[in-house]
Backbone as a printed PyTorch tensor [residue, N CA C, xyz], in Angstrom:
tensor([[[ 95.0080,  12.7340,  27.2450],
         [ 96.2640,  12.4030,  26.5820],
         [ 96.2830,  13.0090,  25.1870]],

        [[ 97.3900,  13.4890,  24.7780],
         [ 97.5190,  14.1600,  23.4820],
         [ 97.2350,  13.2260,  22.3170]],

        [[ 97.4340,  11.9410,  22.5250],
         [ 97.2290,  10.9820,  21.4500],
         [ 95.8140,  11.0580,  20.8900]],

        [[ 94.8220,  11.1230,  21.7410],
         [ 93.4300,  11.1970,  21.2870],
         [ 93.2080,  12.4530,  20.4500]],

        [[ 93.7000,  13.5680,  20.9280],
         [ 93.5640,  14.8420,  20.2050],
         [ 94.1840,  14.7310,  18.8150]],

        [[ 95.3880,  14.1780,  18.7400],
         [ 96.0750,  14.0570,  17.4530],
         [ 95.3650,  13.0720,  16.5260]],

        [[ 94.9420,  11.9390,  17.0570],
         [ 94.2440,  10.9350,  16.2300],
         [ 92.9640,  11.5090,  15.6210]],

        [[ 92.2550,  12.3190,  16.3820],
         [ 91.0390,  12.9510,  15.8710],
         [ 91.3230,  13.8620,  14.6860]],

        [[ 92.5660,  14.2660,  14.5500],
         [ 92.9770,  15.1490,  13.4540],
         [ 93.8630,  14.4280,  12.4410]],

        [[ 93.8490,  13.1000,  12.4920],
         [ 94.6280,  12.2520,  11.5830],
         [ 96.1210,  12.5470,  11.6240]],

        [[ 96.6080,  12.8630,  12.8070],
         [ 98.0380,  13.0940,  13.0070],
         [ 98.5390,  12.0160,  13.9730]],

        [[ 99.3950,  11.1160,  13.5000],
         [ 99.8640,  10.0530,  14.3950],
         [100.8750,  10.5860,  15.4140]],

        [[100.7470,  10.1150,  16.6230],
         [101.7390,  10.4130,  17.6440],
         [102.8170,   9.3440,  17.5180]],

        [[104.0050,   9.7520,  17.1380],
         [105.0620,   8.7880,  16.8590],
         [105.9190,   8.4750,  18.0740]],

        [[106.1380,   9.4680,  18.9190],
         [107.0260,   9.2560,  20.0640],
         [106.5920,  10.1200,  21.2310]],

        [[106.7130,   9.5600,  22.4080],
         [106.4320,  10.2750,  23.6510],
         [107.7410,  10.3230,  24.4310]],

        [[108.1030,  11.4780,  24.9060],
         [109.3400,  11.6280,  25.6760],
         [108.9780,  11.9090,  27.1280]],

        [[109.4660,  11.0740,  28.0140],
         [109.1900,  11.2560,  29.4280],
         [110.3540,  10.7930,  30.2840]],

        [[110.3420,  11.2080,  31.5330],
         [111.4140,  10.8110,  32.4560],
         [111.1190,   9.4150,  32.9970]],

        [[112.0920,   8.5320,  32.8170],
         [111.9990,   7.1880,  33.3560],
         [113.3990,   6.7360,  33.7270]],

        [[113.5650,   6.3080,  34.9420],
         [114.8340,   5.7340,  35.3870],
         [114.5790,   4.9350,  36.6560]],

        [[115.6020,   4.3090,  37.1750],
         [115.4570,   3.4760,  38.3660],
         [115.0280,   4.2590,  39.6000]],

        [[115.1120,   5.5670,  39.5610],
         [114.6850,   6.3930,  40.6820],
         [113.3380,   7.0600,  40.4370]],

        [[112.9090,   7.1130,  39.2040],
         [111.6500,   7.7780,  38.8500],
         [110.8660,   6.8950,  37.8880]],

        [[109.9220,   6.1560,  38.4250],
         [109.1450,   5.1990,  37.6470],
         [107.6730,   5.6140,  37.5280]],

        [[107.3890,   6.8690,  37.7820],
         [105.9950,   7.3310,  37.8040],
         [105.2640,   7.0210,  36.5050]],

        [[105.8830,   7.2810,  35.3620],
         [105.2000,   7.0380,  34.0840],
         [104.9190,   5.5610,  33.8720]],

        [[105.7790,   4.7280,  34.3730],
         [105.5730,   3.2830,  34.2940],
         [104.3700,   2.8930,  35.1550]],

        [[104.3280,   3.4130,  36.3590],
         [103.2390,   3.0960,  37.2830],
         [101.9090,   3.6720,  36.8040]],

        [[101.9590,   4.7800,  36.0890],
         [100.7380,   5.3960,  35.5650],
         [100.2300,   4.7170,  34.3010]],

        [[100.9810,   3.7650,  33.7700],
         [100.5530,   3.0330,  32.5820],
         [100.9220,   3.6780,  31.2650]],

        [[101.7200,   4.7290,  31.3060],
         [102.0940,   5.4210,  30.0570],
         [102.8880,   4.4950,  29.1360]],

        [[103.8160,   3.7140,  29.7030],
         [104.6220,   2.8220,  28.8610],
         [103.7410,   1.7660,  28.1860]],

        [[102.8250,   1.1970,  28.9450],
         [101.9100,   0.2150,  28.3580],
         [101.0520,   0.8490,  27.2760]],

        [[100.5480,   2.0490,  27.5410],
         [ 99.7230,   2.7440,  26.5490],
         [100.5110,   2.9410,  25.2540]],

        [[101.7390,   3.4070,  25.4000],
         [102.5570,   3.6320,  24.2050],
         [102.7840,   2.3270,  23.4490]],

        [[103.1540,   1.2760,  24.1760],
         [103.4110,  -0.0160,  23.5300],
         [102.1510,  -0.5470,  22.8470]],

        [[101.0270,  -0.4230,  23.5010],
         [ 99.7740,  -0.9470,  22.9530],
         [ 99.2520,  -0.1530,  21.7650]],

        [[ 99.6950,   1.0910,  21.6240],
         [ 99.1700,   1.9590,  20.5670],
         [100.2060,   2.3420,  19.5190]],

        [[101.3290,   1.6270,  19.4870],
         [102.3360,   1.8730,  18.4540],
         [103.0480,   3.2050,  18.5830]],

        [[103.1430,   3.7070,  19.8010],
         [103.8130,   4.9800,  20.0520],
         [105.1660,   4.6760,  20.6830]],

        [[106.2260,   5.2140,  20.1230],
         [107.5430,   5.0270,  20.7130],
         [107.6630,   5.8130,  22.0100]],

        [[108.5160,   5.3580,  22.8900],
         [108.7750,   6.0640,  24.1480],
         [110.2690,   6.2560,  24.2730]],

        [[110.6920,   7.5070,  24.4370],
         [112.0980,   7.8120,  24.6640],
         [112.2290,   8.3890,  26.0630]],

        [[113.1200,   7.8080,  26.8190],
         [113.3260,   8.2270,  28.1940],
         [114.4010,   9.3060,  28.2660]],

        [[114.0540,  10.4280,  28.8980],
         [115.0950,  11.4180,  29.1650],
         [115.4990,  11.2850,  30.6290]],

        [[116.7000,  11.6880,  30.9230],
         [117.2930,  11.5700,  32.2570],
         [117.3440,  10.1220,  32.7410]],

        [[117.7740,   9.1970,  31.8740],
         [117.8200,   7.7930,  32.2910],
         [118.8620,   7.5280,  33.3780]],

        [[119.7870,   8.4570,  33.5670],
         [120.7840,   8.3130,  34.6350],
         [120.5040,   9.2720,  35.7920]],

        [[119.3080,   9.8190,  35.8260],
         [118.8660,  10.6840,  36.9250],
         [119.8910,  11.7690,  37.2440]],

        [[120.2940,  12.4840,  36.2160],
         [121.2390,  13.5980,  36.3260],
         [122.5650,  13.1680,  36.9560]],

        [[122.9590,  11.9250,  36.7210],
         [124.2340,  11.4270,  37.2280],
         [124.1290,  10.6340,  38.5150]],

        [[122.9550,  10.6420,  39.1500],
         [122.8020,   9.8570,  40.3790],
         [122.9660,   8.3680,  40.1250]],

        [[122.5830,   7.9020,  38.9410],
         [122.6930,   6.4910,  38.6070],
         [124.0070,   6.1660,  37.9040]],

        [[125.0460,   6.8430,  38.3450],
         [126.4160,   6.5430,  37.9420],
         [127.2050,   6.3610,  39.2390]],

        [[128.4770,   6.1250,  39.1320],
         [129.2800,   5.9760,  40.3570],
         [129.7330,   7.3120,  40.9350]],

        [[129.3200,   8.3920,  40.3260],
         [129.8030,   9.7250,  40.7150],
         [129.4910,  10.0960,  42.1600]],

        [[128.2980,   9.7820,  42.6300],
         [127.8630,  10.2490,  43.9500],
         [127.7710,   9.1370,  45.0000]],

        [[128.3980,   8.0000,  44.7420],
         [128.2910,   6.8810,  45.6760],
         [128.9610,   7.1610,  47.0230]],

        [[130.0460,   7.9140,  47.0020],
         [130.8120,   8.0980,  48.2370],
         [130.9150,   9.5440,  48.6960]],

        [[130.7660,  10.4550,  47.7660],
         [130.8590,  11.8760,  48.1210],
         [130.2810,  12.7060,  46.9820]],

        [[130.2720,  14.0060,  47.1940],
         [129.8450,  14.9300,  46.1430],
         [131.1120,  15.5180,  45.5280]],

        [[131.4510,  15.0980,  44.3170],
         [132.6980,  15.5660,  43.7050],
         [132.7060,  17.0720,  43.4540]],

        [[133.8380,  17.6660,  43.6820],
         [134.0030,  19.0930,  43.4050],
         [133.8240,  19.3290,  41.9120]],

        [[133.0720,  20.3520,  41.5690],
         [132.8260,  20.6920,  40.1700],
         [131.6160,  20.0040,  39.5750]],

        [[131.0170,  19.0550,  40.3100],
         [129.8320,  18.3610,  39.7990],
         [128.6260,  19.2880,  39.8790]],

        [[127.5750,  18.9450,  39.1500],
         [126.3720,  19.7880,  39.1770],
         [125.7910,  19.8460,  40.5860]],

        [[125.9630,  18.7780,  41.3550],
         [125.4570,  18.8060,  42.7180],
         [126.2840,  19.7420,  43.6000]],

        [[127.5870,  19.7740,  43.3790],
         [128.4260,  20.6760,  44.1770],
         [128.1490,  22.1380,  43.8470]],

        [[127.6860,  22.3850,  42.6300],
         [127.3600,  23.7510,  42.2220],
         [125.9480,  24.1460,  42.6390]],

        [[125.1730,  23.1790,  43.1620],
         [123.7970,  23.4370,  43.6160],
         [122.9500,  24.0690,  42.5080]],

        [[123.0830,  23.5300,  41.2980],
         [122.2950,  24.0630,  40.1790],
         [121.0520,  23.2020,  39.9870]],

        [[121.0710,  22.3420,  39.0080],
         [119.8790,  21.5430,  38.6980],
         [119.7390,  20.2990,  39.5690]],

        [[120.7470,  20.0200,  40.3850],
         [120.7130,  18.8390,  41.2450],
         [121.1760,  19.2430,  42.6420]],

        [[120.2440,  19.6390,  43.5060],
         [120.6230,  20.1130,  44.8430],
         [121.1830,  18.9870,  45.7130]],

        [[122.1390,  19.3150,  46.5440],
         [122.7880,  18.3090,  47.3850],
         [121.8270,  17.6700,  48.3870]],

        [[120.7740,  18.3800,  48.7570],
         [119.8080,  17.7940,  49.6990],
         [119.0850,  16.5890,  49.0990]],

        [[119.1440,  16.4320,  47.7980],
         [118.5340,  15.2760,  47.1210],
         [119.2330,  13.9760,  47.5080]],

        [[120.5330,  14.0670,  47.7930],
         [121.3190,  12.8760,  48.0960],
         [121.2310,  12.5620,  49.5920]],

        [[120.1210,  12.0010,  49.9860],
         [119.8930,  11.6380,  51.3800],
         [120.6910,  10.3720,  51.7070]],

        [[120.9100,  10.0920,  52.9740],
         [121.5810,   8.8290,  53.3350],
         [120.8310,   7.6090,  52.7910]],

        [[119.5000,   7.6550,  52.7900],
         [118.7130,   6.5370,  52.2730],
         [118.9290,   6.3530,  50.7710]],

        [[118.9540,   7.4580,  50.0410],
         [119.1920,   7.3600,  48.6010],
         [120.5940,   6.8370,  48.3290]],

        [[121.5710,   7.3260,  49.0610],
         [122.9450,   6.8570,  48.8580],
         [123.0290,   5.3430,  49.1090]],

        [[122.3740,   4.8550,  50.1430],
         [122.3850,   3.4140,  50.4280],
         [121.7210,   2.6370,  49.2960]],

        [[120.6230,   3.1650,  48.7700],
         [119.9470,   2.5190,  47.6470],
         [120.8700,   2.4660,  46.4300]],

        [[121.5580,   3.5620,  46.1600],
         [122.4820,   3.6160,  45.0260],
         [123.6370,   2.6350,  45.2130]],

        [[124.1340,   2.5370,  46.4240],
         [125.2210,   1.5860,  46.7050],
         [124.7270,   0.1570,  46.4760]],

        [[123.4810,  -0.1210,  46.8690],
         [122.8950,  -1.4370,  46.6150],
         [122.7500,  -1.7260,  45.1310]],

        [[122.2840,  -0.7420,  44.3720],
         [122.1770,  -0.9110,  42.9200],
         [123.5560,  -1.1230,  42.2980]],

        [[124.5410,  -0.3890,  42.7940],
         [125.9000,  -0.5360,  42.2940],
         [126.4230,  -1.9550,  42.5400]],

        [[126.0790,  -2.5240,  43.6830],
         [126.4940,  -3.8910,  43.9850],
         [125.8360,  -4.8810,  43.0240]],

        [[124.5620,  -4.6610,  42.7180],
         [123.8830,  -5.5260,  41.7430],
         [124.5640,  -5.4060,  40.3860]],

        [[124.8790,  -4.1790,  39.9870],
         [125.5630,  -3.9690,  38.7010],
         [126.8940,  -4.7050,  38.6750]],

        [[127.6290,  -4.6640,  39.7730],
         [128.9310,  -5.3370,  39.8410],
         [128.7760,  -6.8480,  39.6510]],

        [[127.7200,  -7.4310,  40.2340],
         [127.5140,  -8.8710,  40.0570],
         [127.1750,  -9.2090,  38.6050]],

        [[126.6690,  -8.2230,  37.8800],
         [126.3570,  -8.4070,  36.4630],
         [127.5610,  -8.1060,  35.5690]],

        [[128.6540,  -7.6330,  36.1790],
         [129.8390,  -7.2650,  35.4010],
         [129.6690,  -5.9460,  34.6800]],

        [[128.8320,  -5.0690,  35.2390],
         [128.5240,  -3.7860,  34.6040],
         [128.7370,  -2.6490,  35.5860]],

        [[128.8540,  -1.4570,  35.0360],
         [128.8580,  -0.2720,  35.8830],
         [127.3940,   0.0600,  36.2180]],

        [[127.2080,   0.8850,  37.2250],
         [125.8590,   1.3100,  37.5880],
         [125.1960,   2.0140,  36.4100]],

        [[125.9470,   2.8440,  35.7080],
         [125.3930,   3.5540,  34.5440],
         [124.9580,   2.5750,  33.4540]],

        [[125.8040,   1.6010,  33.1430],
         [125.4550,   0.6170,  32.1160],
         [124.1790,  -0.1270,  32.4940]],

        [[124.1110,  -0.5910,  33.7460],
         [122.9400,  -1.3390,  34.1830],
         [121.6860,  -0.4630,  34.1590]],

        [[121.8250,   0.7820,  34.5790],
         [120.6660,   1.6840,  34.6130],
         [120.1310,   1.9460,  33.2150]],

        [[121.0210,   2.1500,  32.2750],
         [120.5870,   2.3680,  30.8880],
         [119.9590,   1.0960,  30.3130]],

        [[120.5850,  -0.0480,  30.6010],
         [120.0460,  -1.3170,  30.1120],
         [118.6700,  -1.5770,  30.7030]],

        [[118.4900,  -1.2440,  31.9910],
         [117.1780,  -1.4070,  32.6180],
         [116.1410,  -0.5660,  31.8740]],

        [[116.4820,   0.6750,  31.5890],
         [115.5580,   1.5510,  30.8700],
         [115.1740,   0.9830,  29.5230]],

        [[116.1620,   0.5050,  28.7870],
         [115.8900,  -0.0490,  27.4610],
         [115.0800,  -1.3470,  27.5250]],

        [[115.1460,  -2.0450,  28.6420],
         [114.4440,  -3.3140,  28.7830],
         [112.9730,  -3.1470,  29.1550]],

        [[112.5500,  -1.9440,  29.4760],
         [111.1720,  -1.7300,  29.8970],
         [110.2340,  -1.7690,  28.6940]],

        [[109.0950,  -2.4170,  28.8900],
         [108.0980,  -2.5400,  27.8270],
         [107.7000,  -1.1490,  27.3270]],

        [[107.7750,  -0.9800,  26.0190],
         [107.3640,   0.2740,  25.4140],
         [108.4950,   1.2500,  25.1640]],

        [[109.6280,   1.0710,  25.8140],
         [110.7480,   2.0000,  25.6400],
         [111.4690,   1.6730,  24.3430]],

        [[111.6170,   2.6830,  23.5010],
         [112.3070,   2.4900,  22.2310],
         [113.7110,   3.0830,  22.2370]],

        [[113.9700,   4.0090,  23.1610],
         [115.2910,   4.6220,  23.2300],
         [115.4480,   5.3580,  24.5580]],

        [[116.6850,   5.6290,  24.9050],
         [116.9980,   6.4690,  26.0570],
         [117.8600,   7.6230,  25.5590]],

        [[117.6750,   8.7660,  26.1570],
         [118.3870,   9.9750,  25.7530],
         [119.4850,  10.2590,  26.7710]],

        [[120.7220,  10.0540,  26.3640],
         [121.8410,  10.2810,  27.2800],
         [122.6100,  11.5210,  26.8650]],

        [[123.1350,  12.1960,  27.8410],
         [123.9870,  13.3500,  27.5910],
         [125.3690,  13.0470,  28.1300]],

        [[126.2960,  12.7810,  27.2610],
         [127.6490,  12.4400,  27.6820],
         [128.5360,  13.6780,  27.6170]],

        [[129.4100,  13.8060,  28.6030],
         [130.3160,  14.9590,  28.6340],
         [131.6770,  14.6310,  28.0400]],

        [[131.8820,  13.3820,  27.6300],
         [133.1510,  13.0030,  26.9950],
         [132.9170,  11.7870,  26.1070]],

        [[133.8540,  11.5440,  25.2160],
         [133.7790,  10.3700,  24.3480],
         [133.8780,   9.1030,  25.1940]],

        [[134.7220,   9.1190,  26.2140],
         [134.8730,   7.9550,  27.0910],
         [133.5560,   7.6320,  27.7930]],

        [[132.8690,   8.6500,  28.2510],
         [131.5820,   8.4500,  28.9170],
         [130.5580,   7.8770,  27.9340]],

        [[130.5550,   8.3750,  26.7240],
         [129.6400,   7.8620,  25.7050],
         [129.9440,   6.3960,  25.4090]],

        [[131.2150,   6.0440,  25.2830],
         [131.5900,   4.6520,  25.0290],
         [131.1310,   3.7520,  26.1720]],

        [[131.2760,   4.2100,  27.3940],
         [130.8120,   3.4510,  28.5590],
         [129.3000,   3.2640,  28.4860]],

        [[128.5820,   4.3360,  28.1870],
         [127.1270,   4.2610,  28.1150],
         [126.6520,   3.3110,  27.0200]],

        [[127.3490,   3.2980,  25.9080],
         [126.9380,   2.4480,  24.7890],
         [127.1040,   0.9560,  25.0910]],

        [[127.9300,   0.6180,  26.0790],
         [128.0930,  -0.7920,  26.4450],
         [126.7870,  -1.3870,  26.9690]],

        [[125.8340,  -0.5420,  27.3130],
         [124.5560,  -1.0420,  27.8380],
         [123.8230,  -1.9100,  26.8320]],

        [[124.0940,  -1.7340,  25.5480],
         [123.3730,  -2.5370,  24.5500],
         [123.8080,  -4.0050,  24.5740]],

        [[124.9210,  -4.2870,  25.2430],
         [125.3900,  -5.6670,  25.3690],
         [125.1060,  -6.2480,  26.7450]],

        [[124.2840,  -5.5850,  27.5180],
         [123.9830,  -6.0310,  28.8760],
         [123.2080,  -7.3390,  28.8820]],

        [[123.3650,  -8.0460,  29.9820],
         [122.6220,  -9.2910,  30.1840],
         [121.1520,  -8.9630,  30.4450]],

        [[120.2700,  -9.8970,  30.1210],
         [118.8540,  -9.6950,  30.4760],
         [118.7210,  -9.6580,  32.0090]],

        [[117.6740,  -9.0440,  32.4760],
         [117.4350,  -8.9430,  33.9120],
         [116.6680, -10.1800,  34.3720]],

        [[117.1960, -10.8490,  35.3940],
         [116.5190, -12.0250,  35.9350],
         [115.9130, -11.7370,  37.3080]],

        [[116.0020, -10.4700,  37.7190],
         [115.3820, -10.0570,  38.9750],
         [114.8180,  -8.6600,  38.8120]],

        [[113.8300,  -8.3620,  39.6110],
         [113.2030,  -7.0350,  39.5780],
         [114.0890,  -6.0470,  40.3080]],

        [[114.3460,  -4.9190,  39.6980],
         [115.1300,  -3.8630,  40.3610],
         [114.2150,  -2.8180,  40.9220]]])
């Protein structure tokens, strides 16, 4: 881990940036979040909405003009029937919380031990306003 290398040179590691979202929890399972929390290192999550998968955009179809329809950084083969069903289930949980899937997904990320921030890329002011509502989300009373 880079932290040891930096500490040996009296350089504090202030923040670690890694991918964490409801679809990709590898860093959580590997103990990176705990390590950061235990050692005073901030953790910022990039791709907290999994390139738009954790929004309502792909629940029913692949919208024309979306990154998935263009087959660029998000190939359509990623959206398997099983993943779509999982997303629909998450969306239903979000609805019971009075939130959008995006709001709940961002709130989940922020609620994880060790996470100090999430990095969102909004394509409009309206989208940014929607994303910011996550800071008023209810606490989680069930494991997602």
